[in-house]
Amino acid sequence: MDDKNLRFSPSVLAWPLFSVVLLWIIFWAEVRFKLNLTEFGIYPRTFSGLRGILFSPFLHGDIQHLYNNSIPLFLLIAAMRFFYRNQTLAVLGYGILFSGFLTWVIGRESYHIGASGLIYVLVSFIFFKGIQTRYYRLVALSLTIILLYGGMVWYIFPNVQQGISWEGHLSGLITGYVFSLAIKTPEYQKPIVYDWERPDFNPEEDMFMRHFDENGNFQNLPKPDVDDETGNEDFFRSNYNVFYTIVRDNSEGNPENNEDGAEENT
């Protein structure tokens, strides 16, 4: 593996910046025009509450709620775009849908709003995927995520803090973990050098591995049985008579020919 997949581009900043600015614009419009968009959040197990699966990540109860979600959302989307460029859109899009639907299934009968569910999706995906790839840069990213947001794990349990959607947090955590298993990152797969690293490798078909018994001890393989009548004896022996004819070399460069010619001229 090399680091050619880790490259900075304007989208690393453009994507998170656009997402955060969009949240602030929606909140500003809600305050400016005195709109009540909370009813567009997720209301579990109701038909009208299904629309909240799409709209709830863009809605926030107050400016403190919005501020708490803006910074981690910006950092996490930037990290996704830099380290998992090809998977970012799928994780964001499907993360909103699946975490929202799971919240709709398990949530309390109340409106669930905020981007915290998506934040938990990103935290969970980045952490578990980095560990699974075993690529040292992504493992370091996973450890960084734990240092920054490891305390978020407490908010997936009920009664830790009043007024938060622990169901949305739990849904995001589960969704991110499932995505880390389902979404592949072939650009970070370790290249196969040896045959025994291949997933379809069968040690019973490998001549070298057959020298080891079930306990790992090296042993010589039994020599194959060879039929003396049709085996090596026929290969090295012949029943046909061989006749040899000696032919004298009369070429000009042959020294024996030169000597014979000198004697004839004396």
Coordinates of C-alpha atoms in Angstrom, one line a residue:
M1 CA 0.0 0.0 0.0
D2 CA 1.1 3.6 -0.6
D3 CA -0.3 7.0 0.2
K4 CA -1.4 8.0 -3.3
N5 CA -5.0 7.7 -2.1
L6 CA -4.4 10.3 0.7
R7 CA -4.4 13.6 -1.2
F8 CA -5.8 17.0 -0.4
S9 CA -8.3 18.6 -2.7
P10 CA -10.7 21.5 -2.4
S11 CA -13.5 19.1 -1.6
V12 CA -11.9 18.2 1.7
L13 CA -12.9 21.6 2.9
A14 CA -15.8 22.4 0.5
W15 CA -18.0 19.4 1.5
P16 CA -17.9 20.0 5.3
L17 CA -18.2 23.8 4.9
F18 CA -21.2 23.5 2.7
S19 CA -22.9 21.1 5.1
V20 CA -22.3 23.3 8.1
V21 CA -23.4 26.5 6.4
L22 CA -26.5 24.8 5.2
L23 CA -27.4 23.9 8.8
W24 CA -26.9 27.5 9.9
I25 CA -28.9 28.9 7.0
I26 CA -31.9 26.6 7.9
F27 CA -31.7 27.6 11.5
W28 CA -31.5 31.3 10.6
A29 CA -34.5 31.0 8.3
E30 CA -36.4 29.2 11.1
V31 CA -35.7 32.0 13.6
R32 CA -36.0 34.8 11.1
F33 CA -39.4 33.8 9.7
K34 CA -40.6 32.3 13.0
L35 CA -41.0 28.9 11.5
N36 CA -41.6 25.7 13.6
L37 CA -39.8 23.0 11.7
T38 CA -39.6 20.6 14.6
E39 CA -42.6 18.7 13.4
F40 CA -40.5 17.7 10.3
G41 CA -38.3 15.6 12.6
I42 CA -38.6 11.9 13.2
Y43 CA -41.7 10.9 15.1
P44 CA -41.3 7.1 15.6
R45 CA -43.7 4.6 14.2
T46 CA -46.0 7.1 12.5
F47 CA -46.4 7.6 8.8
S48 CA -45.9 11.3 8.9
G49 CA -42.8 10.8 11.0
L50 CA -41.0 9.0 8.1
R51 CA -40.3 12.4 6.5
G52 CA -38.1 13.2 9.4
I53 CA -35.6 10.5 8.2
L54 CA -34.6 13.0 5.5
F55 CA -35.2 16.3 7.3
S56 CA -34.2 15.7 10.9
P57 CA -30.4 16.0 10.4
F58 CA -30.9 19.6 9.2
L59 CA -33.1 20.7 12.1
H60 CA -31.9 21.9 15.6
G61 CA -33.7 23.0 18.7
D62 CA -31.5 25.9 19.6
I63 CA -28.3 27.6 18.8
Q64 CA -26.4 25.6 21.4
H65 CA -27.6 22.4 19.9
L66 CA -26.5 23.6 16.5
Y67 CA -23.1 24.8 17.7
N68 CA -22.4 21.4 19.4
N69 CA -23.0 19.6 16.2
S70 CA -21.3 22.0 13.8
I71 CA -17.7 21.5 14.8
P72 CA -17.6 17.7 15.0
L73 CA -19.6 17.5 11.8
F74 CA -17.1 19.7 9.9
L75 CA -14.1 17.8 11.2
L76 CA -15.6 14.3 10.5
I77 CA -16.8 15.1 7.0
A78 CA -13.3 16.5 6.2
A79 CA -11.7 13.4 7.6
M80 CA -14.0 11.2 5.6
R81 CA -13.3 13.1 2.4
F82 CA -9.5 13.0 2.9
F83 CA -9.1 9.4 4.1
Y84 CA -12.2 7.7 2.5
R85 CA -12.7 9.8 -0.6
N86 CA -14.6 7.1 -2.6
Q87 CA -16.8 6.1 0.3
T88 CA -17.8 9.5 1.6
L89 CA -21.0 10.1 -0.4
A90 CA -22.3 6.6 0.4
V91 CA -21.6 6.9 4.1
L92 CA -23.3 10.3 4.3
G93 CA -26.3 9.5 2.2
Y94 CA -27.1 6.0 3.4
G95 CA -26.0 7.0 6.9
I96 CA -28.8 9.5 7.1
L97 CA -31.4 7.1 5.7
F98 CA -30.5 4.0 7.8
S99 CA -29.8 5.7 11.1
G100 CA -33.0 7.8 10.7
F101 CA -35.1 4.7 9.9
L102 CA -33.6 2.8 12.9
T103 CA -34.4 5.8 15.1
W104 CA -38.0 5.7 13.7
V105 CA -38.2 2.1 14.8
I106 CA -36.8 2.2 18.3
G107 CA -37.3 5.8 19.3
R108 CA -39.6 7.2 22.0
E109 CA -42.8 8.9 21.0
S110 CA -41.3 12.4 20.5
Y111 CA -39.7 14.4 17.8
H112 CA -36.1 13.5 17.2
I113 CA -34.1 16.2 15.4
G114 CA -30.4 17.1 14.9
A115 CA -27.3 16.0 13.1
S116 CA -26.0 14.0 16.0
G117 CA -27.2 10.8 14.6
L118 CA -25.1 11.4 11.4
I119 CA -22.1 12.4 13.6
Y120 CA -22.3 9.0 15.4
V121 CA -22.4 7.3 12.0
L122 CA -19.2 9.0 11.0
V123 CA -17.4 8.4 14.3
S124 CA -18.4 4.7 14.3
F125 CA -17.5 4.2 10.6
I126 CA -14.1 5.9 10.9
F127 CA -13.1 4.1 14.1
F128 CA -14.1 0.6 13.1
K129 CA -13.0 0.8 9.5
G130 CA -9.6 2.0 10.4
I131 CA -9.1 -0.9 12.8
Q132 CA -10.4 -3.4 10.2
T133 CA -8.0 -2.2 7.4
R134 CA -5.0 -2.4 9.8
Y135 CA -3.3 0.3 7.7
Y136 CA -1.2 2.3 10.1
R137 CA -2.4 5.7 9.0
L138 CA -6.1 4.7 9.4
V139 CA -5.4 3.0 12.7
A140 CA -3.9 6.3 13.9
L141 CA -7.0 8.1 12.7
S142 CA -9.2 5.6 14.7
L143 CA -7.2 6.3 17.8
T144 CA -7.5 10.1 17.2
I145 CA -11.3 9.7 16.9
I146 CA -11.3 7.8 20.2
L147 CA -9.3 10.6 21.9
L148 CA -11.6 13.3 20.6
Y149 CA -15.0 11.7 20.7
G150 CA -14.6 8.6 22.9
G151 CA -16.8 10.2 25.6
M152 CA -19.7 10.2 23.1
V153 CA -20.3 6.5 23.8
W154 CA -22.1 7.4 27.1
Y155 CA -24.8 9.2 25.2
I156 CA -26.1 6.0 23.6
F157 CA -27.6 5.0 26.9
P158 CA -30.9 6.2 28.3
N159 CA -31.2 8.6 31.2
V160 CA -27.7 9.9 30.8
Q161 CA -28.8 13.4 29.9
Q162 CA -32.3 14.7 29.6
G163 CA -33.5 16.1 26.3
I164 CA -31.2 14.2 24.0
S165 CA -32.1 11.5 21.5
W166 CA -30.1 8.6 22.8
E167 CA -32.0 6.4 20.3
G168 CA -30.6 8.5 17.5
H169 CA -27.1 8.2 18.8
L170 CA -27.4 4.5 19.2
S171 CA -28.9 4.1 15.7
G172 CA -25.9 6.1 14.3
L173 CA -23.4 4.0 16.1
I174 CA -24.9 0.7 14.9
T175 CA -25.3 2.1 11.4
G176 CA -21.6 3.2 11.2
Y177 CA -20.4 -0.2 12.4
V178 CA -22.5 -2.1 9.9
F179 CA -21.3 0.2 7.1
S180 CA -17.7 -0.4 8.2
L181 CA -18.3 -4.1 7.4
A182 CA -20.4 -3.7 4.3
I183 CA -18.6 -0.9 2.5
K184 CA -15.3 -2.0 1.0
T185 CA -12.1 0.0 0.7
P186 CA -10.0 -1.9 -1.9
E187 CA -7.5 0.9 -2.1
Y188 CA -6.3 0.1 1.4
Q189 CA -6.1 -3.7 1.0
K190 CA -2.7 -5.2 1.5
P191 CA -1.3 -6.5 -1.8
I192 CA -1.1 -10.2 -2.2
V193 CA 2.5 -11.3 -2.5
Y194 CA 2.4 -15.0 -1.6
D195 CA 0.0 -17.7 -2.7
W196 CA -0.9 -18.6 0.9
E197 CA -2.3 -15.0 1.4
R198 CA -5.0 -15.6 -1.2
P199 CA -8.5 -16.3 0.2
D200 CA -8.9 -19.4 -2.0
F201 CA -5.6 -20.9 -0.9
N202 CA -5.8 -24.6 -0.2
P203 CA -2.8 -26.0 1.8
E204 CA -3.6 -29.5 0.8
E205 CA -2.9 -28.7 -2.8
D206 CA 0.4 -27.0 -2.1
M207 CA 3.4 -29.3 -2.4
F208 CA 5.4 -27.5 0.3
M209 CA 2.6 -27.3 2.9
R210 CA 2.0 -31.0 2.4
H211 CA 5.3 -31.6 4.2
F212 CA 3.8 -30.6 7.5
D213 CA 1.6 -32.8 9.6
E214 CA -1.4 -31.7 11.6
N215 CA 1.0 -30.6 14.5
G216 CA 3.1 -28.5 12.3
N217 CA 6.1 -30.9 12.2
F218 CA 8.1 -31.2 9.0
Q219 CA 8.1 -34.6 7.4
N220 CA 9.2 -36.1 4.2
L221 CA 6.6 -37.2 1.8
P222 CA 6.6 -40.9 0.8
K223 CA 8.2 -41.6 -2.5
P224 CA 5.8 -42.5 -5.3
D225 CA 5.6 -46.1 -6.3
V226 CA 7.3 -46.8 -9.7
D227 CA 6.6 -49.9 -11.8
D228 CA 10.1 -51.4 -12.7
E229 CA 8.7 -52.8 -16.0
T230 CA 7.3 -49.5 -17.3
G231 CA 9.1 -47.0 -15.1
N232 CA 12.6 -45.7 -14.9
E233 CA 14.2 -48.9 -16.4
D234 CA 12.5 -48.3 -19.8
F235 CA 13.6 -44.7 -19.6
F236 CA 17.3 -45.3 -19.1
R237 CA 17.7 -48.6 -21.1
S238 CA 17.1 -49.5 -24.7
N239 CA 16.7 -52.8 -26.4
Y240 CA 17.8 -51.5 -29.8
N241 CA 21.4 -52.1 -31.1
V242 CA 23.4 -48.9 -31.7
F243 CA 26.1 -48.9 -34.5
Y244 CA 28.7 -46.1 -34.7
T245 CA 30.6 -45.0 -37.8
I246 CA 33.8 -43.1 -37.5
V247 CA 34.2 -40.4 -40.2
R248 CA 37.5 -38.7 -40.9
D249 CA 37.4 -34.9 -40.8
N250 CA 38.9 -33.6 -44.1
S251 CA 38.5 -29.9 -43.4
E252 CA 41.4 -27.5 -44.1
G253 CA 41.6 -26.4 -40.5
N254 CA 42.1 -29.8 -39.2
P255 CA 45.8 -30.1 -38.1
E256 CA 45.9 -33.9 -38.8
N257 CA 44.9 -33.2 -42.4
N258 CA 47.8 -30.7 -42.7
E259 CA 50.3 -33.2 -41.3
D260 CA 49.2 -35.8 -43.8
G261 CA 49.6 -33.4 -46.7
A262 CA 53.2 -32.5 -45.6
E263 CA 54.3 -36.1 -45.7
E264 CA 52.9 -36.6 -49.2
N265 CA 54.9 -33.7 -50.5
T266 CA 58.3 -34.9 -49.2

